[in-house]
Coordinates of C-alpha atoms in Angstrom, one line a residue:
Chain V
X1 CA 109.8 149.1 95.5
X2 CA 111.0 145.7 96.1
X3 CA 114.4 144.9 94.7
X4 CA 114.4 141.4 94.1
X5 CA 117.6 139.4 93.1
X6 CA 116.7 135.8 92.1
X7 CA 119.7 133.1 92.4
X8 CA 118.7 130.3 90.2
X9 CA 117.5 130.3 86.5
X10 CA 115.8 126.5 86.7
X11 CA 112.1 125.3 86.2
X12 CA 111.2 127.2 89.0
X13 CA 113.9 130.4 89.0
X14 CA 112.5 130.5 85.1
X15 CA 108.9 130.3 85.9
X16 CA 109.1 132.8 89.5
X17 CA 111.0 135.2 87.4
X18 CA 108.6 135.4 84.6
X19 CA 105.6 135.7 86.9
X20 CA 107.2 138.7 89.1
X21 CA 107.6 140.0 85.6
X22 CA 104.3 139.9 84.4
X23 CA 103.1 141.2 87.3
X24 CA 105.1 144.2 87.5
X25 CA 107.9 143.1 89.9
X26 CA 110.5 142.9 87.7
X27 CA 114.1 141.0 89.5
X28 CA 117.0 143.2 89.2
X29 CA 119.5 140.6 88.8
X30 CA 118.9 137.1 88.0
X31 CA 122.2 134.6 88.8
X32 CA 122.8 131.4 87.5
X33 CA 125.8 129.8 87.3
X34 CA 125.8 129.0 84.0
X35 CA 125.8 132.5 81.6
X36 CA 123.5 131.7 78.8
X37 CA 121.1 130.4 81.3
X38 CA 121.1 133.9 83.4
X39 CA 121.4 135.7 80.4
X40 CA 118.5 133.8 79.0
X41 CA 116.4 134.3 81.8
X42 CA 117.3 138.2 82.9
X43 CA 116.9 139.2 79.0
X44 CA 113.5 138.0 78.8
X45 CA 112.9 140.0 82.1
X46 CA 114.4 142.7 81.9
X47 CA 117.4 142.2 84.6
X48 CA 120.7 141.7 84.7
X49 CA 122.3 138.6 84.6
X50 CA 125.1 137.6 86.3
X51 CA 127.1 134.4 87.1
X52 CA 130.1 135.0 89.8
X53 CA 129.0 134.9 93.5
X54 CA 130.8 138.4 93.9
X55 CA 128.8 139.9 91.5
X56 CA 125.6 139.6 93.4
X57 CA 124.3 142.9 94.0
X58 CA 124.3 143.8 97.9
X59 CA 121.4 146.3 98.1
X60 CA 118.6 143.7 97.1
X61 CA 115.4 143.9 99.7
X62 CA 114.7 140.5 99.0
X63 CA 117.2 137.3 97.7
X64 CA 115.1 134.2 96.1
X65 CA 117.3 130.9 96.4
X66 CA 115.8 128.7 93.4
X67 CA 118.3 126.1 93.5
X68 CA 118.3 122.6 94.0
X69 CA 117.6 121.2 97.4
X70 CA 121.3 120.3 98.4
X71 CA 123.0 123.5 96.9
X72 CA 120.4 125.3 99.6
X73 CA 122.7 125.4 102.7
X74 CA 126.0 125.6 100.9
X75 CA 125.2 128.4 98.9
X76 CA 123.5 130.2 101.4
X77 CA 126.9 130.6 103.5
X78 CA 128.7 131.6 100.5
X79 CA 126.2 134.2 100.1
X80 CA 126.4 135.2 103.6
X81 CA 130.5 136.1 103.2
X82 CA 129.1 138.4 100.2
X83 CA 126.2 140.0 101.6
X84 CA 125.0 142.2 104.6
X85 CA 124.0 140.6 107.5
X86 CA 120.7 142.2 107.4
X87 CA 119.5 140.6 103.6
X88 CA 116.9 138.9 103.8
X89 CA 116.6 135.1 102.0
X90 CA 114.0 132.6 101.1
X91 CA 114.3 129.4 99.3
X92 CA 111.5 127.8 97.1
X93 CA 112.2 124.5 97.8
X94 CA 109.1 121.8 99.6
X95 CA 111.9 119.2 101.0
X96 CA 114.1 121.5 102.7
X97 CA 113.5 123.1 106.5
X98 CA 113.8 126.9 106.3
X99 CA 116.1 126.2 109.6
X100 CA 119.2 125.5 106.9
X101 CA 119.1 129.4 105.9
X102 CA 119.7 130.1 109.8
X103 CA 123.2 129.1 110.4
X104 CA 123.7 132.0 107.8
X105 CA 121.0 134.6 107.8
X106 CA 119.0 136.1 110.8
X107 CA 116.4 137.2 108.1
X108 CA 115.1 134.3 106.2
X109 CA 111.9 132.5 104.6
X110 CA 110.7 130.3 102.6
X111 CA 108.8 131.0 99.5
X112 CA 107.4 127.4 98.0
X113 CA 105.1 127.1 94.7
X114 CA 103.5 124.0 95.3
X115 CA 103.6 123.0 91.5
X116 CA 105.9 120.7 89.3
X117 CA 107.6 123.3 86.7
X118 CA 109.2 122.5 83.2
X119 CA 111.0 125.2 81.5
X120 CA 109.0 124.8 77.9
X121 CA 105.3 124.6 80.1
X122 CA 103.4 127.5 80.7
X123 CA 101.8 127.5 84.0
X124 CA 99.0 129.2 85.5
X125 CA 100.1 130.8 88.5
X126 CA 96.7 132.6 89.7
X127 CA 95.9 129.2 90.5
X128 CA 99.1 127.7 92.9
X129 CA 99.6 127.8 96.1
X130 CA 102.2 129.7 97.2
X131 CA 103.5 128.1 100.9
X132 CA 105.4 131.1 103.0
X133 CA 106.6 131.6 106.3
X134 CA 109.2 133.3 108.2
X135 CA 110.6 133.9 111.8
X136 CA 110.6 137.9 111.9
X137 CA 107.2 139.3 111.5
X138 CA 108.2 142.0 108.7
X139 CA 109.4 139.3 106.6
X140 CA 106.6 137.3 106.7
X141 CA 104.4 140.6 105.8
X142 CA 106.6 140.7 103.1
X143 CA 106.5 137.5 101.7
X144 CA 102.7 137.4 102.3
X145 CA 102.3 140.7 100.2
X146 CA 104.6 139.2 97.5
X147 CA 102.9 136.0 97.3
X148 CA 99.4 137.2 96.5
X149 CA 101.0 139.4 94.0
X150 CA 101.6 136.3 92.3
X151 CA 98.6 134.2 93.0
X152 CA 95.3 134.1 94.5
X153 CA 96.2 131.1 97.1
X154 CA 98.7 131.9 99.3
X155 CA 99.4 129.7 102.9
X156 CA 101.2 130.3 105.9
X157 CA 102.6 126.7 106.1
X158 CA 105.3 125.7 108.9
X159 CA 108.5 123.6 108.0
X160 CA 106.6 120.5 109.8
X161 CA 103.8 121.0 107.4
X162 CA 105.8 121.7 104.3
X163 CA 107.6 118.5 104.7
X164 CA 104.3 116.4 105.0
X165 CA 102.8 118.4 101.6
X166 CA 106.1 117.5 100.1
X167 CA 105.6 113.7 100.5
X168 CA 102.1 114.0 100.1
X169 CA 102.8 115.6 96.8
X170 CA 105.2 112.9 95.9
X171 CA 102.6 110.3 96.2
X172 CA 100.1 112.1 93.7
X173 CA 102.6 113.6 91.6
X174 CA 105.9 111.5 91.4
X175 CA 104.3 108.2 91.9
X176 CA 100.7 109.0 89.8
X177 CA 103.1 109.8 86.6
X178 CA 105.1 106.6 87.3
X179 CA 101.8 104.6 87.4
X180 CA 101.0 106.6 84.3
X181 CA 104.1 105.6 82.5
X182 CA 103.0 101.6 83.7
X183 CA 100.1 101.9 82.2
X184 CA 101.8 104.0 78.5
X185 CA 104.8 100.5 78.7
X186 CA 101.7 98.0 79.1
X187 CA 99.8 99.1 76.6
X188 CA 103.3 99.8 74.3
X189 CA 104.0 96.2 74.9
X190 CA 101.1 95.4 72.9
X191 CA 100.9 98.1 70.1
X192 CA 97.8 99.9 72.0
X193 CA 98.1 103.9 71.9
X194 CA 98.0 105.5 75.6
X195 CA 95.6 107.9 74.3
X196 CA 92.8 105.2 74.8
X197 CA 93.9 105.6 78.4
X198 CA 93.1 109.3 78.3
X199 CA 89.9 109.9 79.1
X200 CA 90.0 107.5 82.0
X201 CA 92.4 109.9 83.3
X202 CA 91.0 112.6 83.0
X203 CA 87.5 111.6 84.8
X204 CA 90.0 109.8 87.8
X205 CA 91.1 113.7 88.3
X206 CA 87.6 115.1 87.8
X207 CA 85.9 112.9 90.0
X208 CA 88.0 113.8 93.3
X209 CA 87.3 117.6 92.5
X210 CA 83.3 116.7 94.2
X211 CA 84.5 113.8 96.9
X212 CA 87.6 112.2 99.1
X213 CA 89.4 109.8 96.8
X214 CA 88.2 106.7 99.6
X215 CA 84.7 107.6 98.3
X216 CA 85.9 106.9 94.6
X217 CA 87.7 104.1 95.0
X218 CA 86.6 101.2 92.2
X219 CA 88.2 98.5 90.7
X220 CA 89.1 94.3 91.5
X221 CA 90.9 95.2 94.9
X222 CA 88.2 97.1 95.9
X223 CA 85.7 94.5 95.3
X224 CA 88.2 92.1 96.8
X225 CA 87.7 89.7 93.4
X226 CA 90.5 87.8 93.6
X227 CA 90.1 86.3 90.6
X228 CA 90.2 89.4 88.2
X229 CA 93.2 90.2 90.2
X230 CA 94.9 87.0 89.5
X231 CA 94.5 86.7 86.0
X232 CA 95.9 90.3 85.8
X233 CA 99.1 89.2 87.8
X234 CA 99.3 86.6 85.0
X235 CA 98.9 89.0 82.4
X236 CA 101.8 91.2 84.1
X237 CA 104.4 88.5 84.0
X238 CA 106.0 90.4 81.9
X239 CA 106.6 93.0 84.1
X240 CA 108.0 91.5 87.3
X241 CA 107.8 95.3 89.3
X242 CA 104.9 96.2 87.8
X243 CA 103.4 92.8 89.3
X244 CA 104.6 93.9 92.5
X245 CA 103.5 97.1 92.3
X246 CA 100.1 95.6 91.8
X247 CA 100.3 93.3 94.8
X248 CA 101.2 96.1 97.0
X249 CA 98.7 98.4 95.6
X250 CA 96.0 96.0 96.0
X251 CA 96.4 95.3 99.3
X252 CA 97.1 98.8 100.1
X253 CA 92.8 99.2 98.3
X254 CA 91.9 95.9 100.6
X255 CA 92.6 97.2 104.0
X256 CA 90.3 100.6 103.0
X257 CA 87.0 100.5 104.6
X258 CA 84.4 99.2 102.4
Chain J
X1 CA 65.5 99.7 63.3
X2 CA 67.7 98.2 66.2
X3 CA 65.1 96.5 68.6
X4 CA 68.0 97.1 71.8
X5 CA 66.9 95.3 75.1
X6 CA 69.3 96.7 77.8
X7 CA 69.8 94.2 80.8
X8 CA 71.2 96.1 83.6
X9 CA 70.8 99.7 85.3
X10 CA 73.7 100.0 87.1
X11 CA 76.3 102.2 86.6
X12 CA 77.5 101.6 82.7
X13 CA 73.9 100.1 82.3
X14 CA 72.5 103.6 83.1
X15 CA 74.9 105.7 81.6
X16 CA 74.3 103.7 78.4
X17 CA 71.0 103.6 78.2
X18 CA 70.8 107.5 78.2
X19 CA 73.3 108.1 76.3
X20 CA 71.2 105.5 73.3
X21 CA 68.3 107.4 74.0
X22 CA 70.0 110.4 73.7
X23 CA 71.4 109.6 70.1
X24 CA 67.4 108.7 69.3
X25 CA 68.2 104.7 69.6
X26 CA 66.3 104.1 72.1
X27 CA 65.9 100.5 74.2
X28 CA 63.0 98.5 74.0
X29 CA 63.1 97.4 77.2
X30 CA 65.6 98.0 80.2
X31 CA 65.5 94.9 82.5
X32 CA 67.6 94.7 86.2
X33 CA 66.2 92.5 88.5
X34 CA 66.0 95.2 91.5
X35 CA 62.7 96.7 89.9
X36 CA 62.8 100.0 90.8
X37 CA 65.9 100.2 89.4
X38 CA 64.6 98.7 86.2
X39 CA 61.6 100.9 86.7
X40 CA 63.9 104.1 87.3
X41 CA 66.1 104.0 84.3
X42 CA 63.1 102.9 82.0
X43 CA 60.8 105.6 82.4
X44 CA 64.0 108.2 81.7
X45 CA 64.4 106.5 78.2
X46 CA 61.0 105.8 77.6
X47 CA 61.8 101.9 77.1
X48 CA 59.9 99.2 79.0
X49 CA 60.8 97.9 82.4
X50 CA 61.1 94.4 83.3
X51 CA 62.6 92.5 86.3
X52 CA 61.9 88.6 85.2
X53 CA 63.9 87.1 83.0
X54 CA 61.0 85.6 81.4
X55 CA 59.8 88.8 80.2
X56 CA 62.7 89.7 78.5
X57 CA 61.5 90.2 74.7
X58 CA 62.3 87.7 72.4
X59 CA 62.5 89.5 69.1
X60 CA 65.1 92.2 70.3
X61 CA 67.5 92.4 67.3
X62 CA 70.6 93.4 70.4
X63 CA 70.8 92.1 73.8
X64 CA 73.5 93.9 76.1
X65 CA 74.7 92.9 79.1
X66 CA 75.8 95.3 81.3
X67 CA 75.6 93.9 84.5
X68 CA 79.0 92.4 87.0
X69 CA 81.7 90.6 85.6
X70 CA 80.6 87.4 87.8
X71 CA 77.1 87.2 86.6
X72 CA 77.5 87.3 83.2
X73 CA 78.3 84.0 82.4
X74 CA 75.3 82.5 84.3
X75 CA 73.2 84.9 83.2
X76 CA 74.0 84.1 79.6
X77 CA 73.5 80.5 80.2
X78 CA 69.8 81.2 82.0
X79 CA 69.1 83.4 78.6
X80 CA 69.9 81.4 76.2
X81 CA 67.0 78.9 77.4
X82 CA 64.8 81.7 76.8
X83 CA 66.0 83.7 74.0
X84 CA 66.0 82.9 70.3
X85 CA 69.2 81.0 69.3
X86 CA 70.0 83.3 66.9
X87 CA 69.9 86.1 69.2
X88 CA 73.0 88.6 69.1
X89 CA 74.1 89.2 73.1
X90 CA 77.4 91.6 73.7
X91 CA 78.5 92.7 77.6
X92 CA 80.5 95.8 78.5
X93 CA 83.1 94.5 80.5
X94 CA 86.8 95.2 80.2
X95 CA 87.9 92.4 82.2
X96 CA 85.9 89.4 80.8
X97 CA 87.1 87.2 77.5
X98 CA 83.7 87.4 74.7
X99 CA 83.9 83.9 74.5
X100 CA 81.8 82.9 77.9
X101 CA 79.1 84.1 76.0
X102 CA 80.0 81.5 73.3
X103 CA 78.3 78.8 75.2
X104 CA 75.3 79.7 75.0
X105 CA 75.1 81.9 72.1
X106 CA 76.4 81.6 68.5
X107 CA 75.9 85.5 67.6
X108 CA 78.1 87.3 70.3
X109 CA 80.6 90.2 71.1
X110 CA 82.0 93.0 73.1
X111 CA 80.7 96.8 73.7
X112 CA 83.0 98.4 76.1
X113 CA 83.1 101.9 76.7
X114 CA 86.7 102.4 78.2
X115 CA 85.6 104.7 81.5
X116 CA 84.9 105.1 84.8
X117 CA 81.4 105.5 85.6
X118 CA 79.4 106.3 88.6
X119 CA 75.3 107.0 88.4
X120 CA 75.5 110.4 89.7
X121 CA 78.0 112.3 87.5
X122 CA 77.6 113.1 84.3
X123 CA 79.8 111.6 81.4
X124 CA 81.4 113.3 78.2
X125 CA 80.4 110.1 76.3
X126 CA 81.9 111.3 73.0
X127 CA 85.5 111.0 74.3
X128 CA 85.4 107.8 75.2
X129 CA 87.3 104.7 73.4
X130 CA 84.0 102.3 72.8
X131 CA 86.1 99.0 72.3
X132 CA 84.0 96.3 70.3
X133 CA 84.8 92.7 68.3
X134 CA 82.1 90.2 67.4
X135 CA 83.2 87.2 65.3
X136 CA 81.0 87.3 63.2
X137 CA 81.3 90.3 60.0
X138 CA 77.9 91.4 60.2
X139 CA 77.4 91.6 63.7
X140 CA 80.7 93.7 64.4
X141 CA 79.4 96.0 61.4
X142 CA 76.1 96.6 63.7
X143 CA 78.4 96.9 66.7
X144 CA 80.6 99.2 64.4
X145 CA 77.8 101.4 63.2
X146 CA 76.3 101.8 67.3
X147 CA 79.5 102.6 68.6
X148 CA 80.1 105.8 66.4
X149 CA 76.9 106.7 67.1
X150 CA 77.0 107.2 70.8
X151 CA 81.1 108.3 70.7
X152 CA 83.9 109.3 68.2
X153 CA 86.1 106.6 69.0
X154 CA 85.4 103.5 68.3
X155 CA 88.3 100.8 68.3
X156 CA 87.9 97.0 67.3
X157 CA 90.3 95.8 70.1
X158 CA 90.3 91.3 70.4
X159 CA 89.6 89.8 73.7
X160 CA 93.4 89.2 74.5
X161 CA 94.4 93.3 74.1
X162 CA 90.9 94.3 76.1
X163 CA 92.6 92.6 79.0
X164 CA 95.8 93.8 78.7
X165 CA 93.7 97.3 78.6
X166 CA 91.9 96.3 81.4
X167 CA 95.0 95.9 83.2
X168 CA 96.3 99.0 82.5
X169 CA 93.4 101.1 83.2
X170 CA 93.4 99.2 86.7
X171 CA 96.9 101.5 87.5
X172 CA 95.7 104.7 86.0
X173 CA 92.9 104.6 87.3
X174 CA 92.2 102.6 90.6
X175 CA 95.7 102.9 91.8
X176 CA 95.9 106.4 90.8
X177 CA 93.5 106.9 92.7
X178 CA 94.3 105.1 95.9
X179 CA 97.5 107.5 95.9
X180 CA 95.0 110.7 95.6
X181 CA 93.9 108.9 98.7
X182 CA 96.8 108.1 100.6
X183 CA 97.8 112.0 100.0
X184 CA 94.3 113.3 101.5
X185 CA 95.6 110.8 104.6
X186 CA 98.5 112.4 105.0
X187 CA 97.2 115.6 105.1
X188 CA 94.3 115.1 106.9
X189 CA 96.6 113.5 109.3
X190 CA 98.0 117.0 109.9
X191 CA 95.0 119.4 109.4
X192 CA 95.8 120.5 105.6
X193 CA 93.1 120.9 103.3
X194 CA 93.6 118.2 100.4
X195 CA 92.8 121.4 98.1
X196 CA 96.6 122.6 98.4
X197 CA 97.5 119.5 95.9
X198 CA 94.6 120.0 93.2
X199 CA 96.3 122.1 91.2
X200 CA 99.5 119.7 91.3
X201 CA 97.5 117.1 90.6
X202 CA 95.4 118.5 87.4
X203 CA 99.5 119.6 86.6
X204 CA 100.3 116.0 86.5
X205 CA 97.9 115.1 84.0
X206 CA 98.0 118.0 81.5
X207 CA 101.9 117.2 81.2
X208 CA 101.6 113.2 80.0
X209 CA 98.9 115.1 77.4
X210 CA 101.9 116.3 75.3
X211 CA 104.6 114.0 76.2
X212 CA 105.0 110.3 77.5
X213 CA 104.8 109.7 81.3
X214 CA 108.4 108.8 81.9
X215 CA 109.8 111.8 80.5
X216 CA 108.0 113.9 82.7
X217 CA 109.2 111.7 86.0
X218 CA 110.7 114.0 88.7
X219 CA 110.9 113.8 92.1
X220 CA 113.3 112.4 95.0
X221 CA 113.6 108.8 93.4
X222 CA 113.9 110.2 89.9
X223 CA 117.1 111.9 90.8
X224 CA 118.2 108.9 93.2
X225 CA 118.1 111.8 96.5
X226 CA 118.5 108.9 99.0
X227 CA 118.1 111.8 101.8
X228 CA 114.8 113.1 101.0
X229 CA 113.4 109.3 100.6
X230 CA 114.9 108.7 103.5
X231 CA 113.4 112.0 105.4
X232 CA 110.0 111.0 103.3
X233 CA 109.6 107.0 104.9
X234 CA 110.4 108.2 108.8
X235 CA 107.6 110.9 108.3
X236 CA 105.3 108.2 107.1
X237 CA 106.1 106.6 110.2
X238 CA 102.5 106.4 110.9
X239 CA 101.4 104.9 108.0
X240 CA 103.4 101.5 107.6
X241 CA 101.1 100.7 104.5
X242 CA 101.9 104.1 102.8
X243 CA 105.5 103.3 103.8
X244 CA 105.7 99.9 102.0
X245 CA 104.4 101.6 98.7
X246 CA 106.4 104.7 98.9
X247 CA 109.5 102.1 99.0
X248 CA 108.3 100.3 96.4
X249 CA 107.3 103.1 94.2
X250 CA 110.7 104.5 94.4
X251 CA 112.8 101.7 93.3
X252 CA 110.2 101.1 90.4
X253 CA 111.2 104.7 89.8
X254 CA 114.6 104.3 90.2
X255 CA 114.7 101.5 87.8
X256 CA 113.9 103.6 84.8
X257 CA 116.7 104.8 82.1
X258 CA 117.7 108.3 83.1

């Protein structure tokens, strides 16, 4: 049996640890700096929480790093001081290389949900994909096993290919909620609810389950109708990003093949 | 019982029409001048087709427009010659003011159903925000009364809010979209399936469903993480385009309140 100790009790330490949980692979330990968040956490999964470095238990099988990007490295050589040279150690993260785990560890992974988590969402986890890889063969057998205990779509992606789905998924994540919140503040700006926006959502997300996005594209830029798209700089002036935002976007739609 | 002459099968013209027929109001007559088009849509509603303008019936008690945003002020002009004067005309477009029609017509107003459409796919009709106004009381009552019959929200929105609408739905939708695009790039670019971000991206908008946009931003710029925007633009390096709006994504990002 696995003995899993997960260090971090964030939106995704929170939602991992739940899921092993639920799916019979209960963390022995879960670590968080701060107590009431790993005795949170480890209560509601039956482990034990603890919040000193030393206290980490040394005969895990498998250490999850769910920390944020920049504590990655530094708290992985901590770790190493405590540990056995032998442990092996993933991170979850999408913007860090794997690499920073190997000034400290021989045995290490990544373990990446490709998913934006919140603490009070539930998430369906059959449905992620789960992004693995690792150097040593039995740890990547490991991690493979592990991941579709978890979820029906697990990958073997590479660092180089984890870094492109990371920016990839900052462009339809990060930047599709920021055009979201544009459209919530335009609207706010003149006493309409959003939720006459919500339906148009929703069919923009259905409609690129059946074809590419390109294939989809609508709208003034795509028509290149210069006018519509002038009065609607007016009606932004407001808004001096947002009117950029629009330029940029617009031209961005323009240089797409009709 | 409404005597509806539809003019125009294209998109919203066709999803309209069925959806009238569907409710057991039925057009008289559909009329586009591409005939088979006309032809096409008419025999699916059991209304008449008709591809002159001088056939266009005269005692229809609601003419709608639903054809492109440029051609409805000429077309209103060429109708008016042939149409009674007391005729009551209304287009379907979000981005043009009710009052080209005025011109020609004294009875006139707005019927716009707030949503992406596209011939092939099917529509959820009874979501979506039918936005009217007529100046006259009697013929926004009609226009009232027809909208809750084809959908369950029906909004009187003026000519001024339809195109701040407009403008908004331009970013959630067309722009949205063009980043679903720019992220099935990027991938493709590296032989990943744009799969791997659906469930991210169907994520992105359940969240704004229970809370505003911008308190659900995350991501590189949302935290200020000059390294990973930095990491993000020289991976883009290919892309200059996708560069320019990452940048200028970021610092619209980066100008909202923590």
């Amino acid at each position: 049996m696995e003995k899993i100790v997960l260090i971090g009790a964030g939106n995704v330490g929170y939602h991992l640890g739940k899921r092993l949980f639920e799916k019979g692979l209960r963390p022995i330990q879960v670590f968080s700096r701060t107590p009431s968040k790993a005795i949170q956490l480890a209560e509601s999964i039956e482990a034990d929480p603890c919040s000193c470095l030393v206290d980490i238990r040394r005969d895990g099988t498998l250490y999850i790093l769910a920390v944020s990007d920049d504590a990655i490295e530094p708290l992985s050589e901590k770790l190493s001081l405590h540990l056995p040279a032998n442990a092996l150690i993933v991170h979850t993260s999408g913007a860090t290389p794997s690499t920073v785990l190997a000034n400290s560890f021989s045995h290490y992974g990544v373990f990446y949900p490709l998913q934006t988590f919140s603490v009070n969402r539930p998430v369906n986890f059959d449905q992620i994909p789960i992004c693995i890889d690792a150097p040593h063969k039995r740890d990547f057998e490991k991690l493979w096993g592990l991941g579709h205990v978890i979820s029906s779509s697990v990958h073997r992606i590479t660092d180089e290919q984890r870094a492109v789905l990371h920016v990839a998924a900052v462009f339809v994540n990060n930047f599709t909620n920021y055009l979201f919140g544009i459209g919530y503040d335009i609207l706010k700006n003149h006493q309409l609810p959003f939720a006459l926006l919500q339906p148009l959502i929703t069919e923009t997300v259905a409609k690129i389950k059946t074809a590419a996005p390109q294939e989809m594209q609508t709208g003034p830029a795509a028509r290149r109708d210069k006018e519509t798209i002038n009065r609607h700089l007016k009606l932004l002036h407001e808004f001096p990003t947002f009117q950029t935002i629009y330029r940029q976007m617009s031209q961005g739609i323009e240089t797409l093949k009709k």
